[in-house]
Short mmCIF file of C-alpha atoms in Angstrom, two decimals:
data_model
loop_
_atom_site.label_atom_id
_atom_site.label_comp_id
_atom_site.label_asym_id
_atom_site.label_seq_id
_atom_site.Cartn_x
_atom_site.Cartn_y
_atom_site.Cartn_z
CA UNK A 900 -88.75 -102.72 278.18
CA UNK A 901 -85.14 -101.66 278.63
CA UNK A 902 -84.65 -105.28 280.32
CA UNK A 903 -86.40 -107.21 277.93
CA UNK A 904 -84.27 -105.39 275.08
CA UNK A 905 -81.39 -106.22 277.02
CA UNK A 906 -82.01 -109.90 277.68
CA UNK A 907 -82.77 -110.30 273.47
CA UNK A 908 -78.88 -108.75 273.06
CA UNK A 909 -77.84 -111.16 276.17
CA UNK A 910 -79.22 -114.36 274.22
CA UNK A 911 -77.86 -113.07 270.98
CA UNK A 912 -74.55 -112.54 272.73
CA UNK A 913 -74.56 -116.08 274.22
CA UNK A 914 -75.58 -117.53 270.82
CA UNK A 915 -72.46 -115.93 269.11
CA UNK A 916 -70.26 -116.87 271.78
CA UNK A 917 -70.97 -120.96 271.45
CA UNK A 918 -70.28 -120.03 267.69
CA UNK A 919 -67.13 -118.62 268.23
CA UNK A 920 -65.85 -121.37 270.24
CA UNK A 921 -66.72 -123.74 267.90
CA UNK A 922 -65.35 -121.53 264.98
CA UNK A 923 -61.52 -121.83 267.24
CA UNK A 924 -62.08 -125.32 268.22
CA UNK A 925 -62.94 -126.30 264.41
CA UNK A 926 -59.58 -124.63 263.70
CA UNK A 927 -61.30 -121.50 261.90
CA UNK A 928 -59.74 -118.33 260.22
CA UNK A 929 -58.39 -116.02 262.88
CA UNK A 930 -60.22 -112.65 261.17
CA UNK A 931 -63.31 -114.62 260.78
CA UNK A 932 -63.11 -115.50 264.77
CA UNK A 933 -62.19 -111.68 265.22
CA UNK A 934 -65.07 -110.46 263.66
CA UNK A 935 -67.65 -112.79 265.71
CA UNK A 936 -65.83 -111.99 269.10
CA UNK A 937 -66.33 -108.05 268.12
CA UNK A 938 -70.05 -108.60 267.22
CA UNK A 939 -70.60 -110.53 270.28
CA UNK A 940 -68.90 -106.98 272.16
CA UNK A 941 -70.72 -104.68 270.44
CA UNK A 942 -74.20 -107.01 271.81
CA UNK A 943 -73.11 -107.04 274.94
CA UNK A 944 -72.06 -103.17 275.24
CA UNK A 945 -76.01 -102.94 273.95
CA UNK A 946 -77.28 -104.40 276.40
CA UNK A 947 -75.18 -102.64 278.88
CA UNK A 948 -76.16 -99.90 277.76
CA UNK A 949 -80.17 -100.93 278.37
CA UNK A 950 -79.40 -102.31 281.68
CA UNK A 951 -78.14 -98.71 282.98
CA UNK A 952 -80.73 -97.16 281.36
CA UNK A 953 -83.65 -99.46 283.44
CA UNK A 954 -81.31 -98.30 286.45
CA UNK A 955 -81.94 -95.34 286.14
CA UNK A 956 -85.56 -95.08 285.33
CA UNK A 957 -86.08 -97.25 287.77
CA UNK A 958 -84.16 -97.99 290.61
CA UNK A 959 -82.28 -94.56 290.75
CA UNK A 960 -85.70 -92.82 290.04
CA UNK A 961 -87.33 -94.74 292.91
CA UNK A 962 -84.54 -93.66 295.07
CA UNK A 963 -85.30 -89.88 294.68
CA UNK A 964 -88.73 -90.29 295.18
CA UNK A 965 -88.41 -92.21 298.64
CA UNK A 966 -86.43 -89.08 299.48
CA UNK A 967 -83.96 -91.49 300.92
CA UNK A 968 -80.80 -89.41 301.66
CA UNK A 969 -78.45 -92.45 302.34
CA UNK A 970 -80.16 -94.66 299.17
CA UNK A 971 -79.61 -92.05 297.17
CA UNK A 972 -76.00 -91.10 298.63
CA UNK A 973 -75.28 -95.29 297.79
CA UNK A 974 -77.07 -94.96 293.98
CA UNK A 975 -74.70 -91.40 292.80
CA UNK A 976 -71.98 -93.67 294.59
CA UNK A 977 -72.62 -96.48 292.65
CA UNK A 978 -73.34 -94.49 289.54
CA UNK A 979 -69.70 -92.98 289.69
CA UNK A 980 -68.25 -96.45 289.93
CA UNK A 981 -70.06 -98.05 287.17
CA UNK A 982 -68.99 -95.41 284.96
CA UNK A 983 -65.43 -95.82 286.02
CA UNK A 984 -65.32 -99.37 285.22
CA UNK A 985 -67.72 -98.36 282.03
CA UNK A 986 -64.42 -96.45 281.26
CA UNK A 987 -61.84 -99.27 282.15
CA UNK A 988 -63.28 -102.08 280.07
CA UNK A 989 -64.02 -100.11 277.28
CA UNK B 537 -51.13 -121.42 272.77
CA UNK B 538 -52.65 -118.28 272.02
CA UNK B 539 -55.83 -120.12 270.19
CA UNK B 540 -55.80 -122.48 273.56
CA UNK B 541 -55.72 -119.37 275.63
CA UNK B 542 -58.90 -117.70 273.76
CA UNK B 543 -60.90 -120.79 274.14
CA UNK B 544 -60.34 -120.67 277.95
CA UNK B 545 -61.67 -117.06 277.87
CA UNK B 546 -64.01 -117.68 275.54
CA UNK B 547 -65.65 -121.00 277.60
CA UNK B 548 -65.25 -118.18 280.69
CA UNK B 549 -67.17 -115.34 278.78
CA UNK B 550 -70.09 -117.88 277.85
CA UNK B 551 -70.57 -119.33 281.62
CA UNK B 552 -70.58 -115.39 282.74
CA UNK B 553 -73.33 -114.96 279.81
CA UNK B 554 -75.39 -117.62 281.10
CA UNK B 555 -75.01 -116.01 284.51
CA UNK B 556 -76.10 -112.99 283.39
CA UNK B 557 -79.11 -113.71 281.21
CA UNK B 558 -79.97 -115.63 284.73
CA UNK B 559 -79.47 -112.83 286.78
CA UNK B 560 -81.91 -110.82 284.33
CA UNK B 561 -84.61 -113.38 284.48
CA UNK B 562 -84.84 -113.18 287.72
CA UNK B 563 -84.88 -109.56 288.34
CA UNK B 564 -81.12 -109.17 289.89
CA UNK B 565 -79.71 -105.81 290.44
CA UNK B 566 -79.22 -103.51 287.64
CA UNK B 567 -75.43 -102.73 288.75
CA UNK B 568 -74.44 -105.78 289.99
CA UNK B 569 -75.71 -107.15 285.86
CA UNK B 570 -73.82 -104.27 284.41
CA UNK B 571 -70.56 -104.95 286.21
CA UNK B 572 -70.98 -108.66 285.11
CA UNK B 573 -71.76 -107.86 281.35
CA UNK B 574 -68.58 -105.78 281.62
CA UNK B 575 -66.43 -108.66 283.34
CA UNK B 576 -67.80 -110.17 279.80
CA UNK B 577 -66.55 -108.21 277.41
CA UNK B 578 -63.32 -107.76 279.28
CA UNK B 579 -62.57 -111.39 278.70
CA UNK B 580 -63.95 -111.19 275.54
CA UNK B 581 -61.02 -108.75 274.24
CA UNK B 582 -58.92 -110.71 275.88
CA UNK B 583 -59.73 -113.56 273.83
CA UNK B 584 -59.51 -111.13 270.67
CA UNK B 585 -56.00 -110.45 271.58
CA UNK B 586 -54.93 -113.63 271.87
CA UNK B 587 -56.96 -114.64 268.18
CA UNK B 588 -54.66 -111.34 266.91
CA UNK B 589 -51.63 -112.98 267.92
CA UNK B 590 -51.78 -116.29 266.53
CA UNK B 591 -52.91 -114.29 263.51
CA UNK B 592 -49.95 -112.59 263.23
CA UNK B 593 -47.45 -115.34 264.28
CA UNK B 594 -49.14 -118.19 261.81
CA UNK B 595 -51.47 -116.88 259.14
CA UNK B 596 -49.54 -113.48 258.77
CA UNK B 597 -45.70 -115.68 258.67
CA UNK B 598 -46.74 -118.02 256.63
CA UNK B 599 -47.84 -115.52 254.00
CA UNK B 600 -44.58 -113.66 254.58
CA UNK B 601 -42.47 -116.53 253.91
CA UNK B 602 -44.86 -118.01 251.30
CA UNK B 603 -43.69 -114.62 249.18
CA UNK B 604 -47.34 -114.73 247.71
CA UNK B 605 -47.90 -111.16 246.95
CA UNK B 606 -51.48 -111.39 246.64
CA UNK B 607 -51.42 -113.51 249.74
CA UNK B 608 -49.41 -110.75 251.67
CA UNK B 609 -51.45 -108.15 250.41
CA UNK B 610 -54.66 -109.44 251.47
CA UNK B 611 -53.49 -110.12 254.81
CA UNK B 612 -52.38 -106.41 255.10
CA UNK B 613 -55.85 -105.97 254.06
CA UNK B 614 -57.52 -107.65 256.55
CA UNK B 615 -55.08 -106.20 259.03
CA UNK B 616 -56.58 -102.90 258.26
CA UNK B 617 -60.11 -103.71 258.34
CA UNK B 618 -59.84 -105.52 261.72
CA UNK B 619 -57.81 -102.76 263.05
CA UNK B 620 -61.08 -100.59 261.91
CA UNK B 621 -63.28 -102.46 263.09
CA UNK B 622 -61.79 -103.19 266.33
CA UNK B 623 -61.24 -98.86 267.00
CA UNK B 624 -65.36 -99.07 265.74
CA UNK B 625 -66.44 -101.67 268.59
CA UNK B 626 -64.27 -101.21 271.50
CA UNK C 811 -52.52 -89.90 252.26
CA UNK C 812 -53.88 -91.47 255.38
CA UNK C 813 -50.97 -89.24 257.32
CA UNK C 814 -52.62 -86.63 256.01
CA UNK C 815 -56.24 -87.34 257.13
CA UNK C 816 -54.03 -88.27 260.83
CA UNK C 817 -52.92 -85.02 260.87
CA UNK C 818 -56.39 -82.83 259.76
CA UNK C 819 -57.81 -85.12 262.53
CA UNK C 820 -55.06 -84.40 265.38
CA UNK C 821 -55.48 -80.78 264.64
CA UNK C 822 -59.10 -80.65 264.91
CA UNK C 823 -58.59 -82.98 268.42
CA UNK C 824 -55.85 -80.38 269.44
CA UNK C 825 -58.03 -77.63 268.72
CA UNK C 826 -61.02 -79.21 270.50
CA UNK C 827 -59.17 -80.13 273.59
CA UNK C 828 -58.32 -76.34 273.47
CA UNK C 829 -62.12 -75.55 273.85
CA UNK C 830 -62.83 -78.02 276.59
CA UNK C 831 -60.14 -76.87 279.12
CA UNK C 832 -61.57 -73.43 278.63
CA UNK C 833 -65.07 -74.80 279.02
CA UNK C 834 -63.86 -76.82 282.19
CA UNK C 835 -61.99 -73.09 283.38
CA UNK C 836 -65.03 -71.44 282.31
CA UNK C 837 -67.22 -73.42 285.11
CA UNK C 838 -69.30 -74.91 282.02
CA UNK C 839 -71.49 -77.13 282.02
CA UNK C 840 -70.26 -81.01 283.25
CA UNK C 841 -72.88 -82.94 280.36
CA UNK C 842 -71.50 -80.61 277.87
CA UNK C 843 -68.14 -80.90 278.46
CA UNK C 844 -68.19 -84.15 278.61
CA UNK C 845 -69.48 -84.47 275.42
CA UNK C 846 -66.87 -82.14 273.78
CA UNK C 847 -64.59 -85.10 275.75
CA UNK C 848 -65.88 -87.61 273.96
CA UNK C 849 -65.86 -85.92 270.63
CA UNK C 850 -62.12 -85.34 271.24
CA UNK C 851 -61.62 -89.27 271.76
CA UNK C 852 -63.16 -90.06 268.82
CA UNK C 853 -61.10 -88.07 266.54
CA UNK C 854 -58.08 -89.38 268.06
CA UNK C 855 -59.37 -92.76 267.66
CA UNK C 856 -59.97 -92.05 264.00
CA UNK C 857 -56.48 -90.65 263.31
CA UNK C 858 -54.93 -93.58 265.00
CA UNK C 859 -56.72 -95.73 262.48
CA UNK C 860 -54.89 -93.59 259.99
CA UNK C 861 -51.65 -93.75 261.66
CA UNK C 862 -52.10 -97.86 261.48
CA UNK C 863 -53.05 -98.13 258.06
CA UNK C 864 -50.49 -95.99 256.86
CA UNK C 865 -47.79 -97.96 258.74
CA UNK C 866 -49.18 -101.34 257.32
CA UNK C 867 -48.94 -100.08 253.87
CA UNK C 868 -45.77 -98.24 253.95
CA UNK C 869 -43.59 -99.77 256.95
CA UNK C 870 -44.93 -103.18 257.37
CA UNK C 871 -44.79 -103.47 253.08
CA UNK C 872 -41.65 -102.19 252.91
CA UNK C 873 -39.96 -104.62 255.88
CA UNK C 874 -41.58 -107.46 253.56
CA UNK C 875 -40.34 -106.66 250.46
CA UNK C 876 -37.17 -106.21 251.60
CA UNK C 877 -37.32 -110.01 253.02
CA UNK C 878 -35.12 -108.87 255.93
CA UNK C 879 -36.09 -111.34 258.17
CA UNK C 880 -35.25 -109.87 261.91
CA UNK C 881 -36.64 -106.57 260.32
CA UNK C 882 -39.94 -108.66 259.17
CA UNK C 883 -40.23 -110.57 262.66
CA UNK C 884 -39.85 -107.05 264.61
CA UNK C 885 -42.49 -105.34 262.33
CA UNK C 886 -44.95 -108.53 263.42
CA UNK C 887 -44.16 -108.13 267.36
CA UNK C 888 -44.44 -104.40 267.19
CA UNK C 889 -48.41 -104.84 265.43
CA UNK C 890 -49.23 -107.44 268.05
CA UNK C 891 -48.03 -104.97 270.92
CA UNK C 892 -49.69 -102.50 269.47
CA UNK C 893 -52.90 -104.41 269.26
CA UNK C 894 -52.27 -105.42 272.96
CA UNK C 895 -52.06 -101.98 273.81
CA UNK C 896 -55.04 -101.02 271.58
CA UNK C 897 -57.45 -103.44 273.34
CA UNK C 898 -56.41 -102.17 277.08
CA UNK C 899 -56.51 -97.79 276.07
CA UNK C 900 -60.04 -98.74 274.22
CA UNK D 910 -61.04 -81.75 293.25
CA UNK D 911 -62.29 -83.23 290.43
CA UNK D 912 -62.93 -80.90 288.23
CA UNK D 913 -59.44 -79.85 288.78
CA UNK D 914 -58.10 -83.07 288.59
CA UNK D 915 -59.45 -83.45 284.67
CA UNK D 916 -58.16 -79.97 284.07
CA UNK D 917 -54.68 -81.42 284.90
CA UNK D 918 -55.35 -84.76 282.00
CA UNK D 919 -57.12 -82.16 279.86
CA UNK D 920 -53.62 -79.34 279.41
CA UNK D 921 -51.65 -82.46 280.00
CA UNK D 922 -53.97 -84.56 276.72
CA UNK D 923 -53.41 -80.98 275.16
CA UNK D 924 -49.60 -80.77 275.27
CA UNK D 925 -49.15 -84.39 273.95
CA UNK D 926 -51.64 -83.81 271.21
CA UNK D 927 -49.30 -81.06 270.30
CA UNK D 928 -46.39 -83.85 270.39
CA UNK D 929 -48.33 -86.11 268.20
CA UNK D 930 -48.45 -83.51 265.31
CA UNK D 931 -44.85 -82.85 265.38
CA UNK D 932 -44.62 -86.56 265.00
CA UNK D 933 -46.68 -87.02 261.91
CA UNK D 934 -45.17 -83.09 260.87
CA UNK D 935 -41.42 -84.46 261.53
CA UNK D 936 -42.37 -88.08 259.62
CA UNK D 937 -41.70 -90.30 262.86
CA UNK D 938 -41.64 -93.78 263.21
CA UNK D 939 -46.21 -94.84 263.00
CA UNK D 940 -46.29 -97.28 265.74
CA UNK D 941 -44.39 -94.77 268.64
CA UNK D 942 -47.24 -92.30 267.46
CA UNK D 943 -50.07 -94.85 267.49
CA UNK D 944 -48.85 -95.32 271.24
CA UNK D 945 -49.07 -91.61 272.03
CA UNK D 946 -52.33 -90.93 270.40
CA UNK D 947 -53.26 -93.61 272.91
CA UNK D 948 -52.14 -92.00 275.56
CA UNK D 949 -53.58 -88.74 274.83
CA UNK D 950 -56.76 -91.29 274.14
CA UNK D 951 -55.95 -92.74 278.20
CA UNK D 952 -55.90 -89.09 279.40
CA UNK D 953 -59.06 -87.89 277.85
CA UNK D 954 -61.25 -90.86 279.36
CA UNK D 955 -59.62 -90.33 282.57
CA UNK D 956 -60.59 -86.39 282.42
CA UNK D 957 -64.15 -87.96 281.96
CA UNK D 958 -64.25 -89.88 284.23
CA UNK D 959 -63.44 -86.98 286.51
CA UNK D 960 -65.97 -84.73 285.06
CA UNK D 961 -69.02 -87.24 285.58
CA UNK D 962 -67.67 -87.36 289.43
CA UNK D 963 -67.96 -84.25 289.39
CA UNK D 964 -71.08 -84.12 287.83
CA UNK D 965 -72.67 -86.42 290.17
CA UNK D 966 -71.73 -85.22 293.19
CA UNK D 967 -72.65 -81.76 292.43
CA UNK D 968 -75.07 -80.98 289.75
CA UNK D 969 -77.34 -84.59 290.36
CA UNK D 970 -77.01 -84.54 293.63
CA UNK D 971 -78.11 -80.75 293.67
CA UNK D 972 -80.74 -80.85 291.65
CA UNK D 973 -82.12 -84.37 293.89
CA UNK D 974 -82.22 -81.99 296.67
CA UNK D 975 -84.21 -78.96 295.01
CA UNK D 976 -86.77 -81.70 294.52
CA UNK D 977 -87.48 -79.61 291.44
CA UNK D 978 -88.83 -83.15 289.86
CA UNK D 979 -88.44 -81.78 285.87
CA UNK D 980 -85.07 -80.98 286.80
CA UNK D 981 -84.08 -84.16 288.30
CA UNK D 982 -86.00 -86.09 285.40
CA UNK D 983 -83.63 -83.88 282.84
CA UNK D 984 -80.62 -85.11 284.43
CA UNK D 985 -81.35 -88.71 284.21
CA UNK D 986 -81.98 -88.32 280.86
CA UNK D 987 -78.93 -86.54 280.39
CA UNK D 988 -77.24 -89.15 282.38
CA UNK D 989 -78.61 -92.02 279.80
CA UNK D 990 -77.95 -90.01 277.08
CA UNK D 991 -73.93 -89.46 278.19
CA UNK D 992 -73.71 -93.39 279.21
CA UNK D 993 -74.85 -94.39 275.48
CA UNK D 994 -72.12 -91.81 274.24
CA UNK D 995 -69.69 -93.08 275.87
CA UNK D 996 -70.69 -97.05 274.90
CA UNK D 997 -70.79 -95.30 271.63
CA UNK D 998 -67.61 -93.80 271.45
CA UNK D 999 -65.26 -96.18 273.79
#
């Protein structure tokens, strides 16, 4: 469900980005371009935000439950990194 | 140059959207879609930056120079707002 | 006035940052501090906005009513570096 | 080491909070204070950073190898909950 949330943001995102470009190729007001470009962030930080969350119910969850010591060494790993590049683009 | 540059990230942003939506369809890895969604937004402020500056240098100097007080005013305005709504989003 | 919201907020941020390097001496609890973290960002974010605005109303006004040009042109580059530097912190 | 590590941004964050309210206190130029709120705002998501490390690679990870399952499912929730926080607030 996460995903399918996500992919509804994604294509809402995408939608708003061809707008934009045509907003600065049809010479546009600069605020008005800011404003779309800051809606289409705040869509795509949504579904971010759903994609982690199906990672961890899923894939992270499945992980545990396989009792696979190096999997779940590589998902906390991965984890950590995500949310340092969570904290770098943001 | 600043509007040209946006448009460059802007064209960039929407391929990498395309890519991801793809890479949701067809079940990709959770992290490797997050780290794309944020490669997304990163050249989506950078885009916003560049729409900021050729805010400032044409819209905003033009005002300045037009001495239109109401003019200036509302682009102080605006300043503010985007400046809120920029600290809201990002 | 919006100094004086800045100021409130940077006090409540100072005293909050306070709280979390006991919690963190303390051997509390990683989610919670965290949170408190967070909570201190987001005041400082706020009283930045403050900060902004007031400058746009007082400094930025002032530098245009005063039609100093260099002064005008300086007050423009400073809001775009500032915006710059906005995008990369947030 | 991490936890230390953010204990170092955290009384560092601290002390330049306490610079940023002289500032405002000693009326000082907005935009030189807008940059240090944002580097008290740089510290603070680098201490966080740190303290979800830290988090992972000792709380998670211990409660993964309890196999205490309502344990493990708290921190994932936990987890989510922090990573829509942090989208929230950043």
């Amino acid at each position: 469900m996460d995903r399918k949330e996500a992919l509804q943001y994604l294509k809402t995102a995408r939608g708003q980005t061809d707008a934009v470009i045509k907003m600065v190729e049809g010479g546009k007001y600069c605020i008005d371009i800011s404003k779309q470009i800051l809606a289409c962030i705040a869509l795509l930080k949504k579904a971010n935000v759903n994609i982690l969350n199906s990672h961890l119910q899923s894939c992270v969850k499945k992980a545990i439950s396989s009792r696979d010591g190096e999997d779940i060494e590589r998902k906390l790993k991965e984890l950590a990194e995500i949310i340092e590049y969570l904290n770098k683009v943001l």
